[in-house]
Short mmCIF file of C-alpha atoms in Angstrom, two decimals:
data_model
loop_
_atom_site.label_atom_id
_atom_site.label_comp_id
_atom_site.label_asym_id
_atom_site.label_seq_id
_atom_site.Cartn_x
_atom_site.Cartn_y
_atom_site.Cartn_z
CA MET A 33 112.98 120.03 125.85
CA THR A 34 110.65 118.24 128.25
CA ILE A 35 108.14 115.78 126.87
CA ASP A 36 104.51 115.94 127.90
CA PRO A 37 104.20 112.55 129.63
CA ASP A 38 100.69 112.13 128.25
CA SER A 39 101.79 112.53 124.64
CA ILE A 40 103.57 109.16 124.36
CA LYS A 41 102.11 105.74 125.04
CA TYR A 42 104.63 103.17 126.20
CA ASN A 43 104.00 99.43 125.99
CA SER A 44 103.79 97.10 128.99
CA ASP A 45 107.60 97.05 129.13
CA GLY A 46 107.68 100.85 129.26
CA LEU A 47 109.06 101.10 125.72
CA VAL A 48 108.05 102.74 122.45
CA PRO A 49 109.35 101.81 118.96
CA ALA A 50 111.58 104.41 117.30
CA ILE A 51 112.05 104.41 113.53
CA VAL A 52 115.26 106.01 112.26
CA GLN A 53 115.41 107.55 108.77
CA ALA A 54 118.44 109.10 107.06
CA ALA A 55 118.01 112.83 106.40
CA ASP A 56 120.02 112.74 103.17
CA THR A 57 118.96 109.53 101.42
CA LYS A 58 115.55 109.19 103.14
CA ALA A 59 116.34 105.49 103.63
CA VAL A 60 114.76 103.79 106.63
CA LEU A 61 117.85 102.72 108.55
CA MET A 62 116.60 100.80 111.58
CA MET A 63 113.98 100.46 114.27
CA ALA A 64 114.84 100.21 117.95
CA TRP A 65 113.15 100.89 121.28
CA MET A 66 113.19 103.86 123.62
CA SER A 67 112.14 104.20 127.23
CA ALA A 68 110.84 107.50 128.59
CA GLU A 69 114.33 108.10 129.91
CA THR A 70 116.17 107.38 126.65
CA LEU A 71 113.66 109.44 124.66
CA GLN A 72 114.39 112.38 126.93
CA LEU A 73 118.14 111.71 126.65
CA SER A 74 117.84 111.59 122.85
CA LEU A 75 116.12 114.98 122.74
CA ASN A 76 118.52 116.47 125.28
CA GLU A 77 121.69 115.16 123.62
CA GLY A 78 120.52 115.53 120.01
CA ARG A 79 121.44 111.97 119.11
CA THR A 80 119.62 108.67 119.31
CA VAL A 81 119.75 106.86 122.64
CA PHE A 82 117.86 103.57 122.85
CA TRP A 83 116.98 100.97 125.45
CA SER A 84 118.67 97.67 124.69
CA ARG A 85 116.14 94.92 125.36
CA SER A 86 118.80 92.21 125.12
CA ARG A 87 121.29 93.90 127.44
CA GLN A 88 118.67 95.73 129.54
CA GLU A 89 120.65 98.93 129.52
CA ILE A 90 120.84 102.37 127.96
CA TRP A 91 122.41 102.19 124.51
CA ARG A 92 123.91 105.35 123.04
CA LYS A 93 123.91 104.46 119.34
CA GLY A 94 127.41 104.61 117.91
CA GLU A 95 129.17 105.21 121.22
CA THR A 96 131.57 102.36 120.57
CA SER A 97 131.29 102.06 116.76
CA GLY A 98 131.35 105.79 115.96
CA GLU A 99 128.17 105.37 113.94
CA GLN A 100 126.22 108.00 115.82
CA GLN A 101 122.90 109.35 114.63
CA ILE A 102 122.56 113.11 115.02
CA ILE A 103 118.90 114.07 115.27
CA ARG A 104 117.60 116.59 112.72
CA GLU A 105 113.86 116.06 113.21
CA ALA A 106 111.85 114.14 115.82
CA TYR A 107 108.21 113.11 115.41
CA TYR A 108 105.57 111.04 117.19
CA ASP A 109 102.62 109.50 115.44
CA CYS A 110 98.87 110.08 115.62
CA ASP A 111 98.43 107.44 118.33
CA GLY A 112 101.52 108.54 120.24
CA ASP A 113 102.85 105.00 120.23
CA THR A 114 105.59 105.21 117.60
CA LEU A 115 108.47 107.67 117.14
CA LEU A 116 110.32 108.78 114.01
CA PHE A 117 113.78 110.34 114.03
CA VAL A 118 115.30 111.87 110.91
CA VAL A 119 119.05 111.80 111.41
CA ASP A 120 122.49 112.40 110.03
CA GLN A 121 123.97 108.90 110.07
CA HIS A 122 127.67 108.96 110.88
CA GLY A 123 130.10 106.25 109.77
CA ASP A 124 129.27 103.60 107.20
CA GLY A 125 125.72 102.93 108.30
CA ALA A 126 123.27 101.97 110.98
CA CYS A 127 123.43 98.19 111.02
CA HIS A 128 125.69 96.09 113.24
CA THR A 129 126.18 93.77 110.23
CA GLY A 130 128.05 96.52 108.41
CA ASN A 131 125.15 97.28 106.10
CA TYR A 132 123.98 100.86 105.62
CA SER A 133 120.40 99.94 106.60
CA CYS A 134 119.16 97.08 108.77
CA PHE A 135 116.55 96.41 106.07
CA PHE A 136 118.88 94.77 103.54
CA ARG A 137 116.95 91.53 103.13
CA SER A 138 113.97 91.41 100.80
CA PHE A 139 111.12 88.92 100.68
CA ASN A 140 111.64 89.00 96.93
CA ASP A 141 115.18 87.64 97.14
CA MET B 164 105.49 83.58 98.06
CA THR B 165 105.81 81.54 101.24
CA ILE B 166 107.78 82.94 104.15
CA ASP B 167 110.41 80.88 105.89
CA PRO B 168 108.86 80.67 109.37
CA ASP B 169 112.30 80.95 110.95
CA SER B 170 113.12 84.23 109.22
CA ILE B 171 110.70 86.39 111.24
CA LYS B 172 110.59 86.75 115.01
CA TYR B 173 107.16 87.59 116.38
CA ASN B 174 106.62 89.09 119.82
CA SER B 175 104.74 87.41 122.67
CA ASP B 176 101.46 88.48 121.04
CA GLY B 177 102.52 86.84 117.76
CA LEU B 178 103.01 90.21 116.06
CA VAL B 179 105.83 92.04 114.29
CA PRO B 180 106.02 95.81 113.65
CA ALA B 181 105.69 96.86 110.00
CA ILE B 182 106.97 100.25 108.85
CA VAL B 183 105.34 101.68 105.73
CA GLN B 184 107.25 104.09 103.48
CA ALA B 185 105.96 105.85 100.37
CA ALA B 186 107.75 104.77 97.18
CA ASP B 187 107.49 108.20 95.56
CA THR B 188 108.18 110.70 98.36
CA LYS B 189 110.16 108.29 100.60
CA ALA B 190 108.15 109.63 103.56
CA VAL B 191 107.61 107.26 106.47
CA LEU B 192 103.82 107.00 106.50
CA MET B 193 102.93 104.79 109.45
CA MET B 194 103.80 101.82 111.57
CA ALA B 195 101.36 99.02 112.31
CA TRP B 196 101.49 95.37 113.30
CA MET B 197 101.34 92.15 111.32
CA SER B 198 100.71 88.59 112.39
CA ALA B 199 102.21 85.67 110.47
CA GLU B 200 98.87 85.36 108.72
CA THR B 201 98.56 89.02 107.72
CA LEU B 202 102.19 89.12 106.56
CA GLN B 203 101.47 86.19 104.28
CA LEU B 204 98.24 87.85 103.10
CA SER B 205 100.17 91.09 102.41
CA LEU B 206 102.69 89.28 100.22
CA ASN B 207 100.00 87.21 98.50
CA GLU B 208 97.68 90.16 97.80
CA GLY B 209 100.39 92.74 97.10
CA ARG B 210 98.92 95.25 99.53
CA THR B 211 99.35 95.86 103.24
CA VAL B 212 97.20 93.78 105.56
CA PHE B 213 97.66 94.37 109.30
CA TRP B 214 96.44 92.92 112.56
CA SER B 215 94.34 95.44 114.46
CA ARG B 216 95.32 95.21 118.11
CA SER B 217 92.35 97.35 119.19
CA ARG B 218 89.75 95.44 117.20
CA GLN B 219 91.58 92.07 117.33
CA GLU B 220 90.90 91.39 113.68
CA ILE B 221 92.50 91.38 110.25
CA TRP B 222 92.68 94.91 108.85
CA ARG B 223 93.06 95.34 105.10
CA LYS B 224 94.44 98.87 104.94
CA GLY B 225 92.17 101.13 102.90
CA GLU B 226 89.42 98.58 102.39
CA THR B 227 86.80 101.05 103.62
CA SER B 228 88.66 104.34 103.05
CA GLY B 229 90.12 103.52 99.63
CA GLU B 230 93.55 104.45 100.92
CA GLN B 231 95.16 101.17 100.00
CA GLN B 232 98.90 100.61 100.04
CA ILE B 233 100.16 98.64 97.04
CA ILE B 234 103.42 96.92 97.93
CA ARG B 235 106.42 97.67 95.70
CA GLU B 236 109.18 96.33 97.95
CA ALA B 237 109.11 94.25 101.14
CA TYR B 238 112.04 93.90 103.57
CA TYR B 239 112.82 92.40 106.95
CA ASP B 240 115.60 93.62 109.18
CA CYS B 241 118.85 92.08 110.40
CA ASP B 242 117.20 90.71 113.52
CA GLY B 243 114.08 89.56 111.67
CA ASP B 244 111.89 91.42 114.13
CA THR B 245 110.83 94.45 112.06
CA LEU B 246 109.37 94.71 108.55
CA LEU B 247 109.57 97.53 106.00
CA PHE B 248 107.13 97.94 103.12
CA VAL B 249 107.72 100.45 100.35
CA VAL B 250 104.32 101.20 98.85
CA ASP B 251 102.24 103.20 96.44
CA GLN B 252 99.90 105.04 98.80
CA HIS B 253 96.46 105.47 97.29
CA GLY B 254 94.07 108.27 98.26
CA ASP B 255 95.09 111.31 100.27
CA GLY B 256 97.39 109.56 102.72
CA ALA B 257 97.95 106.89 105.31
CA CYS B 258 96.62 108.45 108.49
CA HIS B 259 93.10 108.10 109.84
CA THR B 260 93.30 111.78 110.87
CA GLY B 261 93.40 112.79 107.20
CA ASN B 262 97.11 113.56 107.27
CA TYR B 263 99.41 112.15 104.61
CA SER B 264 101.70 110.59 107.24
CA CYS B 265 100.88 109.53 110.78
CA PHE B 266 104.08 111.33 111.86
CA PHE B 267 102.74 114.88 111.59
CA ARG B 268 103.55 115.97 115.13
CA SER B 269 107.06 117.08 116.00
CA PHE B 270 108.72 117.33 119.37
CA ASN B 271 109.98 120.69 118.16
CA ASP B 272 106.47 122.15 117.77
#
């Protein structure tokens, strides 16, 4: 599908934050950034594709680790400046640390 | 509680994105931004307090609308650059449009 370019507001770096939630457990797995190009790639390919700010390159999630995220639902928020993807998380989890979710550290710990 | 200042990475505006998830339904409700000050206020007061980028002021969520978010769990991610709050959402919902979640628009619509 083609995105209405007016529907999404990118920041000054041309990026928009993308929250990823597991379809089965409903856990919030991670947040990463998408460019207009990687958002379109995500919708076209049916899996999450991000923009790596550290490497400054397209990052197909799980391409090397096998921990792909297959998109079930894709939303944008009321302001059009945040995305939400509900996914089937493949492999052990979303986090490069080996944890299921990137949010494994609590302020209460 | 006092936050270790090294545990959270703020962006060039001194802000960090904060995802809010409902404790009961597990729905992702919204994403907004916190400064170091409003993060500390959130943890101290037990409810979400954001930094309004449009108004450039502290924004106690629900202070005028009654739709407060009482914090049940508070996490930071592996990179320390995104926060996740699991909350009891008061009132009808989180979104200023009257919707329960800010993510009510789908790319599939």
